[in-house]
Structures are given as structure tokens and as C-alpha cells.
Amino acid sequence: MQNIFDYDLKSLCSRFAELNIPKFRAKQVFLWLHKKLVFDFSLMSDLPLELREVLSQNFAIGLPRIIKTFKSKDKTIKFLFGLSDGTRIESVLLKSSDGRFTICVSTQVGCPLACAFCATGQSGFKRNLTASEIIGQVYLITKNFPGVTNIVYMGMGEPFLNYANVVKSINVLISKEGLNFGQRKISISTSGIPEKIRIFAAEDWQVRLAVSLNSADERIRSRLMPINKKIPLSRIKDAIKYYISRTGRRVTLEYIMIKDVNDTPDALVSLLDFCQGLLVNVNLIPFNSIGGSFKASEIKTVNLFLRTLINNKINVNLRNRRGEDIQAACGQLAFKPL
Ligand code: SAH
Ligand code: SF4
């Protein structure tokens, strides 16, 4: 049986036509599923009973299911989802002091890029998520915790290695017949895949882009992110420049601060150099331990980075550490038993 969440509104209309169901019914059903978040045909009260019956004979309602939730002291909540093939993923809901309520979604089961500092990367790679598995994380969390203000594609996996499904999921999330989620309230974080950054720049929307830089020095970046051996920084920088010129939008550069690895005075000079002339916003991220030899930078080093970037007129933020006690912090998602 086909999963009804695999259809966008247009393809649902065509499928309904094949089943001799009037087109306007597709819109009604879409509203129930994607706006009212009702996941049971029998509860779709404005549909004739026979139609509800036909729908349940022809379509499955296939969404991930929440297996377990973990609540942190700082109110961060981590969700462990089970997928239809028995694999598992995690998503996180974060409440910021400025009132933002952000869902961090996964796009792959594991991640093939194996960054040295990231638990997901160390856990290996199983497969891409389907669009409905991505949307499903948002729907189930929103249904349980209304009032979500932001969505970040920053959980497990590399979104730009699952580009088609990521785009499909965004189109459904921002659709008027669905959650109608604000485009500017959605961000995608990528390790930096130049061809996809260029394609992303041409998408007709306002979704934001973040690039995990982590080092502006080839040697150090290759040590941290093996993909850098194949894609030099100059190509990433060119793609970012293209994105900015095409969209006029600022790009966030994420920089995890790791003691004595990418927080040296030389590393700072390389970072300043990389940012020169780019419309960027640097997000300094405290390193969250994943049990290896890396350590978080000292506060005085983080402050030096902050001050120097500000003095050089580069926008900079320091990300709060959240959910560390439940392994829900950035880079810690790898469904380790607690
Ligand atoms: N693959 C994408 C998105 C998922 S990773 C990417 O790399 O951008 C999401 C974020 O978690 C990235 O900003 C990454 O730099 C950060 N991250 C990974 N491991 C981390 C760790 N141990 N401590 C802090 N941040 C980490
Ligand atoms: Fe993959 Fe991002 Fe983790 Fe690197 S940081 S391994 S790209 S999820």
C-alpha cells in the first residue's frame, strides 16, 4: 500500500483522479494530514464515510513513531524515532531564552562524512531519509508541542547528500495547504558541498543556509572533516560567494571550537581571512564532548575569537550549549543508550 505522505498536493490530485475521487477531496485530505495533523482517515469528519473507507483501503498513513523522549535539565527534549524498516533516528526540540522554539531534524540515518568531532559521523551511515520521514519528525513533535517557531536541518546526516528529499520536505512544510511554515524560519546546515550550494541558491525561496566551516585552514579542516580532502576550501568559498550574490542573503558559518586544534592564533587569522568580503555571520559553537580526545576551547580563547571578529566588523554569535546531559547537543546524536 502506498504511503499517503509520499504525495504532495499535485501528485495526490492525480492519484485521486485515477481512483475516481473528485479532485477537491485531495485538498481536503491534504489539509487534514498536513495542517490539522490528523493521522487517521476515520477522523476526517468532512469526508463521506465511504470515501474514508476507500482511502484506508488504498493508502497507508506512514510516519515515524516516537519510541522515547528524553528531557534535559535545560528543557531541551530529544526524541528517538523508529522508522518502518526498524532503523532509528533522533530529533531535538530546543527552547531558547529569546522565545524561539526550534526543532532540529535529521535527514539521514547516520552520516557518511565521518567528521572526527561528530558522534553521528562516527556511527556510520545507513540510508537517506524519505521526505515523509523528514516531515514526520516535525509533525509528531509539533502535535505534541505546539508553538514551534523554527526548523533547522541540523540533526543526523548531511542534508545536501539527500538533496531531492530535503527539498521535497521543505516544499511541503512551507506550503499554504500545510503548516505554511515561514521560509525564513527554516535553516539548512551543510558541511559544504559546492554544487548543491549553487543549486540551493537558485531555489525560489527564503530558506537560510549555514555552512559548517570549523576551520579555514586546509590541513586542520581535512583532519576534522575528511570531505575536505576532496573539496578544497577555495571551492566552498566560491560557492558561498555565488550564493550570496545570487540571493543577497547572509550565510552563517558554523565554527565548533576545539581546544588546541582550531582555536590557535593562526586558526583565528585564517578564519578572519576566509570571512573577508563575505556577507556572513559566524556562529561559534562550544564543542560538545563525544568521548574522544577533543576538548572544548577555554572560555578565554572563545572570548578572544569573539572580540577579534567583532573588532574586524564580522557578525558573530556564541551558541548556547543545550541538552548535553541527555546527549542531545549538536553532534551528539547517535542513539547511545542512556
Ligand atoms: N551535516 C550537516 C548538518 C548536521 S551536523 C553539517 O555538518 O552541517 C549539525 C551541526 O552540529 C553542525 O554545525 C556541526 O558542526 C555540529 N556538531 C557536530 N558535532 C559536534 C560536536 N561534537 N560539538 C558541537 N557541535 C557539533
Ligand atoms: Fe555528518 Fe555533519 Fe556530523 Fe560531519 S558534522 S559527520 S557532515 S552530521
Coordinates of N, CA and C in Angstrom, one line a residue, residues 53-272:
E53 N -13.4 5.0 3.9 CA -13.2 3.6 3.7 C -12.3 3.3 2.5
V54 N -12.6 4.0 1.4 CA -11.7 3.8 0.2 C -10.3 4.3 0.5
L55 N -10.2 5.4 1.2 CA -8.8 5.9 1.5 C -8.0 4.8 2.3
S56 N -8.7 4.3 3.3 CA -7.9 3.4 4.2 C -7.6 2.1 3.5
Q57 N -8.4 1.8 2.4 CA -8.1 0.6 1.6 C -6.9 0.8 0.6
N58 N -6.7 2.1 0.3 CA -5.7 2.4 -0.8 C -4.4 3.0 -0.3
F59 N -4.5 3.6 0.9 CA -3.3 4.3 1.4 C -3.0 4.0 2.8
A60 N -1.7 3.9 3.1 CA -1.3 3.8 4.5 C -0.9 5.2 5.0
I61 N -1.0 5.4 6.3 CA -0.5 6.7 6.9 C 0.8 6.3 7.5
G62 N 1.9 6.5 6.8 CA 3.2 6.1 7.3 C 4.0 7.2 7.8
L63 N 4.1 7.3 9.1 CA 5.0 8.3 9.7 C 6.0 7.6 10.7
P64 N 7.1 8.3 11.0 CA 7.9 7.7 12.0 C 7.2 7.6 13.3
R65 N 7.6 6.8 14.2 CA 6.9 6.8 15.5 C 7.8 7.2 16.6
I66 N 7.3 7.9 17.6 CA 8.2 8.3 18.7 C 8.4 7.1 19.6
I67 N 9.6 6.6 19.8 CA 9.8 5.5 20.7 C 10.1 5.9 22.1
K68 N 10.8 7.1 22.2 CA 11.1 7.5 23.5 C 11.4 9.0 23.5
T69 N 11.2 9.7 24.6 CA 11.6 11.1 24.7 C 12.5 11.3 25.9
F70 N 13.5 12.2 25.8 CA 14.4 12.4 26.9 C 14.4 13.9 27.2
K71 N 14.1 14.2 28.5 CA 14.0 15.6 28.9 C 15.3 16.1 29.6
S72 N 15.9 17.2 29.1 CA 17.1 17.7 29.7 C 16.7 18.7 30.8
K73 N 17.7 19.0 31.7 CA 17.5 19.9 32.8 C 17.2 21.3 32.2
D74 N 17.8 21.6 31.0 CA 17.5 22.9 30.4 C 16.3 23.0 29.5
K75 N 15.4 21.9 29.6 CA 14.2 21.8 28.9 C 14.3 21.4 27.4
T76 N 15.5 21.1 27.0 CA 15.7 20.5 25.7 C 15.1 19.1 25.7
I77 N 14.4 18.8 24.6 CA 13.8 17.4 24.6 C 14.4 16.7 23.4
K78 N 14.8 15.5 23.6 CA 15.3 14.7 22.5 C 14.3 13.6 22.2
F79 N 14.0 13.3 20.9 CA 13.0 12.3 20.5 C 13.8 11.2 19.8
L80 N 13.5 10.0 20.2 CA 14.0 8.9 19.4 C 12.9 8.3 18.6
F81 N 13.1 8.3 17.3 CA 12.1 7.9 16.4 C 12.4 6.5 15.8
G82 N 11.4 5.7 15.6 CA 11.6 4.4 14.9 C 11.0 4.5 13.5
L83 N 11.7 4.0 12.5 CA 11.2 4.1 11.1 C 10.7 2.7 10.7
S84 N 10.0 2.7 9.6 CA 9.3 1.5 9.2 C 10.3 0.3 9.0
D85 N 11.5 0.5 8.6 CA 12.4 -0.6 8.4 C 13.2 -1.0 9.7
G86 N 12.8 -0.4 10.8 CA 13.4 -0.7 12.1 C 14.6 0.1 12.4
T87 N 15.0 1.0 11.5 CA 16.1 1.9 11.9 C 15.6 3.0 12.8
R88 N 16.6 3.7 13.3 CA 16.2 4.8 14.3 C 16.9 6.1 14.0
I89 N 16.2 7.2 14.3 CA 16.9 8.5 14.2 C 16.5 9.3 15.4
E90 N 17.2 10.5 15.5 CA 16.8 11.3 16.7 C 16.6 12.8 16.2
S91 N 15.7 13.5 16.9 CA 15.4 14.9 16.6 C 15.4 15.6 18.0
V92 N 15.6 16.9 17.9 CA 15.7 17.6 19.2 C 14.8 18.9 19.1
L93 N 14.2 19.2 20.3 CA 13.4 20.4 20.4 C 14.0 21.3 21.4
L94 N 14.4 22.5 21.0 CA 15.1 23.4 21.9 C 14.3 24.7 22.2
K95 N 14.3 25.1 23.4 CA 13.7 26.3 23.8 C 14.7 27.3 24.1
S96 N 14.8 28.4 23.4 CA 15.8 29.5 23.7 C 15.2 30.5 24.6
S97 N 16.1 31.2 25.2 CA 15.7 32.3 26.2 C 15.0 33.4 25.4
D98 N 15.3 33.6 24.1 CA 14.6 34.7 23.4 C 13.3 34.2 22.8
G99 N 12.8 33.1 23.3 CA 11.4 32.7 22.9 C 11.3 31.7 21.7
R100 N 12.5 31.5 21.1 CA 12.4 30.6 19.9 C 12.3 29.2 20.4
F101 N 11.5 28.4 19.6 CA 11.2 27.0 19.9 C 11.5 26.3 18.7
T102 N 12.7 25.6 18.7 CA 13.3 25.1 17.4 C 13.3 23.6 17.4
I103 N 12.9 23.1 16.2 CA 13.1 21.6 16.0 C 14.3 21.4 15.2
C104 N 15.1 20.5 15.6 CA 16.3 20.1 14.8 C 16.1 18.8 14.2
V105 N 15.9 18.7 12.9 CA 15.6 17.4 12.2 C 16.8 16.7 11.6
S106 N 16.6 15.4 11.5 CA 17.6 14.6 10.9 C 17.2 14.4 9.4
T107 N 18.3 14.1 8.6 CA 18.0 13.9 7.1 C 18.5 12.6 6.6
Q108 N 19.4 11.9 7.4 CA 19.9 10.6 7.1 C 20.0 9.7 8.3
V109 N 20.0 8.4 8.1 CA 20.2 7.5 9.3 C 21.8 7.4 9.3
G110 N 22.4 8.1 10.3 CA 23.8 8.2 10.4 C 24.3 9.3 9.4
C111 N 25.6 9.2 9.1 CA 26.1 10.2 8.1 C 27.4 9.6 7.5
P112 N 27.6 9.7 6.2 CA 28.7 9.1 5.5 C 30.0 9.9 5.6
L113 N 29.9 11.2 6.2 CA 31.0 12.1 6.1 C 32.1 11.9 7.2
A114 N 31.7 11.2 8.2 CA 32.6 10.8 9.3 C 33.5 11.9 9.9
C115 N 32.9 13.1 10.2 CA 33.7 14.1 10.8 C 34.2 13.6 12.2
A116 N 35.5 14.0 12.5 CA 36.1 13.4 13.6 C 35.5 13.9 15.0
F117 N 34.8 15.0 15.0 CA 34.2 15.5 16.2 C 32.8 15.2 16.4
C118 N 32.2 14.4 15.5 CA 30.7 14.3 15.5 C 30.3 12.8 15.7
A119 N 29.4 12.6 16.7 CA 29.0 11.3 17.1 C 28.2 10.6 16.0
T120 N 27.4 11.4 15.3 CA 26.7 10.9 14.1 C 27.6 10.3 13.1
G121 N 28.6 11.2 12.8 CA 29.6 10.8 11.8 C 30.4 9.5 12.2
Q122 N 30.6 9.4 13.4 CA 31.3 8.2 13.9 C 30.5 7.0 13.9
S123 N 29.1 7.2 13.9 CA 28.2 6.0 14.0 C 28.0 5.3 12.6
G124 N 28.6 5.8 11.5 CA 28.4 5.2 10.2 C 27.2 5.7 9.5
F125 N 26.9 5.1 8.4 CA 25.8 5.6 7.5 C 24.9 4.4 7.1
K126 N 23.6 4.6 7.2 CA 22.7 3.5 6.8 C 22.0 3.9 5.5
R127 N 21.2 5.0 5.6 CA 20.5 5.4 4.4 C 20.0 6.8 4.5
N128 N 19.5 7.3 3.3 CA 18.8 8.6 3.3 C 17.4 8.5 3.9
L129 N 16.9 9.5 4.5 CA 15.5 9.6 4.9 C 14.6 10.0 3.7
T130 N 13.4 9.5 3.7 CA 12.5 9.9 2.7 C 11.9 11.3 3.1
A131 N 11.3 12.0 2.2 CA 10.7 13.3 2.6 C 9.7 13.1 3.7
S132 N 8.9 12.0 3.6 CA 7.9 11.9 4.7 C 8.5 11.6 6.1
E133 N 9.7 10.9 6.0 CA 10.3 10.7 7.3 C 10.9 12.0 7.9
I134 N 11.3 12.9 7.0 CA 11.8 14.2 7.5 C 10.6 15.1 8.0
I135 N 9.5 15.1 7.2 CA 8.3 15.9 7.6 C 7.7 15.3 8.9
G136 N 7.7 14.0 8.9 CA 7.1 13.3 10.1 C 7.7 13.7 11.4
Q137 N 9.0 14.0 11.4 CA 9.7 14.4 12.7 C 9.0 15.7 13.1
V138 N 8.8 16.6 12.2 CA 8.3 17.9 12.5 C 6.8 17.7 13.0
Y139 N 6.0 16.9 12.2 CA 4.6 16.8 12.6 C 4.4 16.2 13.9
L140 N 5.1 15.1 14.2 CA 4.9 14.5 15.5 C 5.3 15.4 16.7
I141 N 6.4 16.1 16.5 CA 6.9 17.0 17.6 C 5.9 18.1 17.7
T142 N 5.5 18.7 16.6 CA 4.5 19.9 16.7 C 3.2 19.5 17.3
K143 N 2.7 18.3 17.0 CA 1.5 17.8 17.5 C 1.5 17.7 19.0
N144 N 2.7 17.2 19.5 CA 2.9 17.1 21.0 C 3.3 18.4 21.7
F145 N 4.0 19.3 20.9 CA 4.5 20.5 21.5 C 4.1 21.7 20.5
P146 N 2.9 22.2 20.6 CA 2.6 23.3 19.6 C 3.4 24.5 19.9
G147 N 3.5 25.4 18.9 CA 4.2 26.7 19.1 C 5.6 26.7 18.6
V148 N 6.0 25.7 17.7 CA 7.3 25.7 17.2 C 7.5 26.9 16.3
T149 N 8.7 27.6 16.5 CA 8.9 28.8 15.7 C 9.9 28.6 14.6
N150 N 10.9 27.7 14.8 CA 12.0 27.5 13.8 C 12.2 26.0 13.5
I151 N 12.7 25.7 12.3 CA 13.1 24.4 12.0 C 14.6 24.4 11.5
V152 N 15.5 23.6 12.0 CA 16.8 23.6 11.5 C 17.1 22.2 11.0
Y153 N 17.7 22.1 9.8 CA 18.1 20.8 9.3 C 19.6 20.6 9.8
M154 N 19.7 20.2 11.0 CA 21.0 20.2 11.7 C 21.1 18.9 12.6
G155 N 20.2 18.0 12.4 CA 20.3 16.8 13.2 C 21.3 15.8 12.5
M156 N 20.9 14.5 12.5 CA 21.8 13.5 11.9 C 21.8 13.6 10.4
G157 N 23.1 13.5 9.9 CA 23.2 13.4 8.4 C 23.5 14.7 7.7
E158 N 23.9 14.6 6.4 CA 24.3 15.7 5.6 C 23.1 16.0 4.6
P159 N 22.4 17.1 4.9 CA 21.2 17.3 4.0 C 21.5 17.4 2.5
F160 N 22.6 17.9 2.2 CA 22.9 18.1 0.7 C 23.3 16.8 0.1
L161 N 23.5 15.7 0.8 CA 23.7 14.4 0.2 C 22.3 13.7 0.0
N162 N 21.3 14.4 0.5 CA 19.9 13.8 0.3 C 19.1 15.0 -0.2
Y163 N 19.6 15.6 -1.2 CA 19.0 16.9 -1.7 C 17.6 16.9 -2.1
A164 N 17.2 15.9 -3.0 CA 15.9 15.8 -3.5 C 14.8 15.7 -2.4
N165 N 15.1 14.8 -1.4 CA 14.1 14.6 -0.4 C 14.0 15.8 0.6
V166 N 15.2 16.4 0.8 CA 15.2 17.6 1.7 C 14.4 18.7 1.0
V167 N 14.6 19.0 -0.3 CA 13.8 20.0 -1.0 C 12.3 19.7 -1.0
K168 N 12.0 18.4 -1.2 CA 10.6 18.0 -1.2 C 10.0 18.3 0.2
S169 N 10.7 17.9 1.2 CA 10.2 18.1 2.6 C 10.0 19.6 2.9
I170 N 10.9 20.5 2.4 CA 10.7 21.9 2.7 C 9.5 22.4 1.9
N171 N 9.3 22.0 0.7 CA 8.2 22.5 -0.1 C 6.9 22.1 0.6
V172 N 6.8 20.9 1.2 CA 5.6 20.6 1.9 C 5.4 21.4 3.2
L173 N 6.5 21.6 3.9 CA 6.4 22.4 5.2 C 6.0 23.8 5.0
I174 N 6.4 24.4 3.8 CA 6.1 25.8 3.6 C 4.8 26.0 2.8
S175 N 4.2 24.9 2.4 CA 3.0 25.0 1.5 C 1.8 25.6 2.3
K176 N 1.0 26.4 1.6 CA -0.1 27.1 2.2 C -1.1 26.1 2.7
E177 N -1.3 24.9 2.0 CA -2.2 23.9 2.4 C -1.7 23.1 3.5
G178 N -0.5 23.3 3.9 CA 0.1 22.5 5.0 C 0.4 23.4 6.2
L179 N 1.5 23.3 6.9 CA 1.8 24.1 8.1 C 2.1 25.5 7.7
N180 N 2.4 25.8 6.4 CA 2.6 27.2 6.0 C 3.7 27.8 6.8
F181 N 4.8 27.0 7.0 CA 5.9 27.4 7.9 C 6.7 28.5 7.2
G182 N 7.1 29.5 8.0 CA 7.8 30.6 7.5 C 9.1 30.2 6.9
Q183 N 9.4 30.6 5.6 CA 10.6 30.2 4.9 C 11.8 30.6 5.6
R184 N 11.8 31.9 6.1 CA 13.0 32.4 6.8 C 13.2 31.8 8.2
K185 N 12.3 31.0 8.6 CA 12.4 30.3 9.9 C 13.0 28.9 9.8
I186 N 13.4 28.6 8.5 CA 13.9 27.3 8.3 C 15.4 27.5 7.8
S187 N 16.3 26.7 8.4 CA 17.7 26.8 8.0 C 18.2 25.4 7.7
I188 N 19.1 25.3 6.7 CA 19.8 24.1 6.4 C 21.2 24.2 6.7
S189 N 21.8 23.3 7.4 CA 23.2 23.3 7.7 C 23.9 22.2 6.8
T190 N 25.0 22.6 6.1 CA 25.7 21.7 5.3 C 27.2 21.7 5.6
S191 N 27.8 20.6 5.4 CA 29.3 20.5 5.6 C 30.0 21.3 4.4
G192 N 29.2 21.6 3.4 CA 29.8 22.4 2.3 C 30.0 21.6 1.1
I193 N 28.9 21.5 0.3 CA 29.0 20.7 -1.0 C 28.7 21.7 -2.1
P194 N 29.8 22.2 -2.8 CA 29.7 23.4 -3.6 C 28.5 23.3 -4.7
E195 N 28.4 22.1 -5.4 CA 27.4 22.1 -6.5 C 26.0 22.3 -5.9
K196 N 25.8 21.7 -4.7 CA 24.5 21.8 -4.1 C 24.2 23.2 -3.5
I197 N 25.3 23.9 -3.0 CA 25.1 25.2 -2.5 C 24.6 26.1 -3.7
R198 N 25.2 25.8 -4.9 CA 24.8 26.6 -6.1 C 23.4 26.3 -6.5
I199 N 23.0 25.1 -6.4 CA 21.6 24.7 -6.8 C 20.6 25.3 -5.8
F200 N 21.0 25.2 -4.5 CA 20.2 25.8 -3.4 C 20.0 27.3 -3.6
A201 N 21.0 27.9 -4.1 CA 20.9 29.4 -4.3 C 19.9 29.7 -5.3
A202 N 19.6 28.8 -6.2 CA 18.6 29.0 -7.3 C 17.2 28.7 -6.9
E203 N 17.0 28.0 -5.8 CA 15.7 27.7 -5.3 C 14.9 28.9 -5.1
D204 N 13.6 28.9 -5.4 CA 12.7 30.1 -5.3 C 12.2 30.2 -3.9
W205 N 13.0 30.5 -2.9 CA 12.5 30.6 -1.5 C 13.5 31.4 -0.7
Q206 N 13.1 31.5 0.6 CA 13.9 32.4 1.5 C 14.6 31.5 2.6
V207 N 14.7 30.2 2.4 CA 15.2 29.3 3.4 C 16.7 29.7 3.6
R208 N 17.2 29.6 4.9 CA 18.5 30.1 5.2 C 19.6 29.0 5.0
L209 N 20.8 29.4 4.8 CA 21.9 28.5 4.6 C 23.0 28.7 5.7
A210 N 23.4 27.5 6.3 CA 24.5 27.6 7.2 C 25.6 26.6 6.7
V211 N 26.8 26.9 6.8 CA 27.9 26.1 6.3 C 28.8 25.7 7.5
S212 N 29.0 24.5 7.8 CA 29.9 24.1 8.9 C 31.4 24.2 8.4
L213 N 32.0 25.4 8.8 CA 33.3 25.6 8.3 C 34.3 24.9 9.3
N214 N 34.3 25.2 10.5 CA 35.1 24.6 11.6 C 36.6 24.8 11.5
S215 N 37.1 25.1 10.3 CA 38.4 25.6 10.2 C 38.6 26.2 8.8
A216 N 39.4 27.3 8.7 CA 39.6 27.9 7.4 C 41.1 27.5 7.0
D217 N 41.6 26.5 7.6 CA 43.0 26.0 7.2 C 42.8 24.6 6.6
E218 N 43.3 24.5 5.4 CA 43.1 23.2 4.7 C 43.5 22.0 5.5
R219 N 44.7 22.1 6.1 CA 45.2 20.9 6.8 C 44.4 20.5 8.1
I220 N 44.0 21.6 8.8 CA 43.2 21.3 10.0 C 41.8 20.9 9.6
R221 N 41.3 21.5 8.6 CA 39.9 21.1 8.2 C 39.8 19.7 7.7
S222 N 40.9 19.3 7.0 CA 40.9 17.9 6.5 C 41.0 16.9 7.6
R223 N 41.7 17.3 8.7 CA 41.8 16.4 9.9 C 40.4 16.3 10.5
L224 N 39.7 17.4 10.6 CA 38.4 17.4 11.3 C 37.3 16.8 10.4
M225 N 37.3 17.2 9.1 CA 36.3 16.8 8.2 C 36.9 16.1 6.9
P226 N 36.9 14.8 6.9 CA 37.6 14.1 5.8 C 37.1 14.6 4.4
I227 N 35.9 15.1 4.3 CA 35.4 15.5 2.9 C 36.3 16.7 2.4
N228 N 37.0 17.4 3.3 CA 37.8 18.5 2.9 C 39.0 18.0 2.0
K229 N 39.3 16.8 2.1 CA 40.4 16.3 1.2 C 40.0 16.3 -0.2
K230 N 38.7 16.1 -0.4 CA 38.2 16.1 -1.8 C 37.7 17.5 -2.3
I231 N 37.2 18.3 -1.3 CA 36.7 19.6 -1.7 C 37.5 20.7 -1.0
P232 N 38.4 21.3 -1.7 CA 39.2 22.4 -1.0 C 38.3 23.6 -0.6
L233 N 38.8 24.3 0.4 CA 38.1 25.4 0.9 C 37.8 26.5 -0.1
S234 N 38.7 26.6 -1.1 CA 38.5 27.7 -2.1 C 37.2 27.4 -2.9
R235 N 36.9 26.2 -3.1 CA 35.7 25.8 -3.9 C 34.4 26.1 -3.0
I236 N 34.6 25.9 -1.7 CA 33.4 26.2 -0.8 C 33.2 27.7 -0.8
K237 N 34.3 28.4 -0.7 CA 34.2 29.9 -0.6 C 33.6 30.4 -1.9
D238 N 34.0 29.9 -3.1 CA 33.4 30.4 -4.3 C 31.9 30.1 -4.4
A239 N 31.5 28.9 -3.9 CA 30.1 28.6 -3.9 C 29.3 29.5 -2.9
I240 N 29.9 29.8 -1.8 CA 29.3 30.8 -0.8 C 29.1 32.1 -1.5
K241 N 30.2 32.6 -2.1 CA 30.1 33.9 -2.8 C 29.0 33.9 -3.8
Y242 N 28.9 32.8 -4.6 CA 27.9 32.7 -5.6 C 26.5 32.8 -4.9
Y243 N 26.3 32.1 -3.8 CA 25.0 32.0 -3.1 C 24.7 33.4 -2.7
I244 N 25.6 34.2 -2.1 CA 25.4 35.5 -1.6 C 25.0 36.4 -2.7
S245 N 25.7 36.3 -3.8 CA 25.5 37.3 -4.9 C 24.1 37.0 -5.6
R246 N 23.8 35.7 -5.6 CA 22.5 35.3 -6.3 C 21.3 35.6 -5.4
T247 N 21.4 35.4 -4.1 CA 20.3 35.6 -3.2 C 20.3 36.9 -2.4
G248 N 21.4 37.5 -2.2 CA 21.5 38.7 -1.4 C 21.4 38.3 0.1
R249 N 21.4 37.1 0.4 CA 21.2 36.7 1.8 C 22.5 36.3 2.5
R250 N 22.6 36.6 3.8 CA 23.7 36.4 4.6 C 23.8 34.9 4.9
V251 N 25.0 34.3 4.9 CA 25.3 32.9 5.2 C 25.9 32.8 6.6
T252 N 25.4 31.8 7.3 CA 26.0 31.5 8.6 C 27.2 30.5 8.5
L253 N 28.3 30.9 9.1 CA 29.4 29.9 9.1 C 29.5 29.4 10.5
E254 N 29.4 28.0 10.6 CA 29.5 27.4 11.9 C 30.9 27.0 12.2
Y255 N 31.3 27.3 13.5 CA 32.7 27.0 13.8 C 32.7 26.4 15.2
I256 N 32.9 25.1 15.3 CA 33.0 24.4 16.6 C 34.3 24.7 17.1
M257 N 34.4 25.1 18.4 CA 35.7 25.5 18.9 C 36.3 24.3 19.7
I258 N 37.4 23.8 19.2 CA 38.1 22.6 19.8 C 39.5 23.1 20.2
K259 N 39.8 22.8 21.5 CA 41.0 23.3 22.2 C 42.3 22.8 21.4
D260 N 43.1 23.7 21.2 CA 44.4 23.4 20.6 C 44.3 22.8 19.2
V261 N 43.2 22.8 18.6 CA 43.0 22.2 17.2 C 42.7 23.3 16.2
N262 N 41.6 24.0 16.5 CA 41.2 25.0 15.5 C 41.0 26.4 16.3
D263 N 41.6 26.5 17.5 CA 41.4 27.7 18.2 C 42.7 28.5 18.5
T264 N 43.7 28.2 17.7 CA 45.0 28.8 17.9 C 45.0 30.2 17.2
P265 N 46.0 31.1 17.5 CA 46.0 32.4 16.9 C 46.1 32.3 15.4
D266 N 46.8 31.3 14.9 CA 46.9 31.1 13.4 C 45.5 30.8 12.8
A267 N 44.8 29.9 13.5 CA 43.5 29.5 13.1 C 42.6 30.7 13.0
L268 N 42.7 31.6 14.0 CA 41.9 32.8 14.0 C 42.2 33.7 12.8
V269 N 43.5 33.8 12.5 CA 43.9 34.6 11.3 C 43.3 34.0 10.0
S270 N 43.3 32.7 9.9 CA 42.8 32.0 8.7 C 41.2 32.3 8.6
L271 N 40.6 32.2 9.8 CA 39.1 32.5 9.8 C 38.8 33.9 9.4
L272 N 39.6 34.9 9.9 CA 39.3 36.3 9.5 C 39.5 36.4 8.0

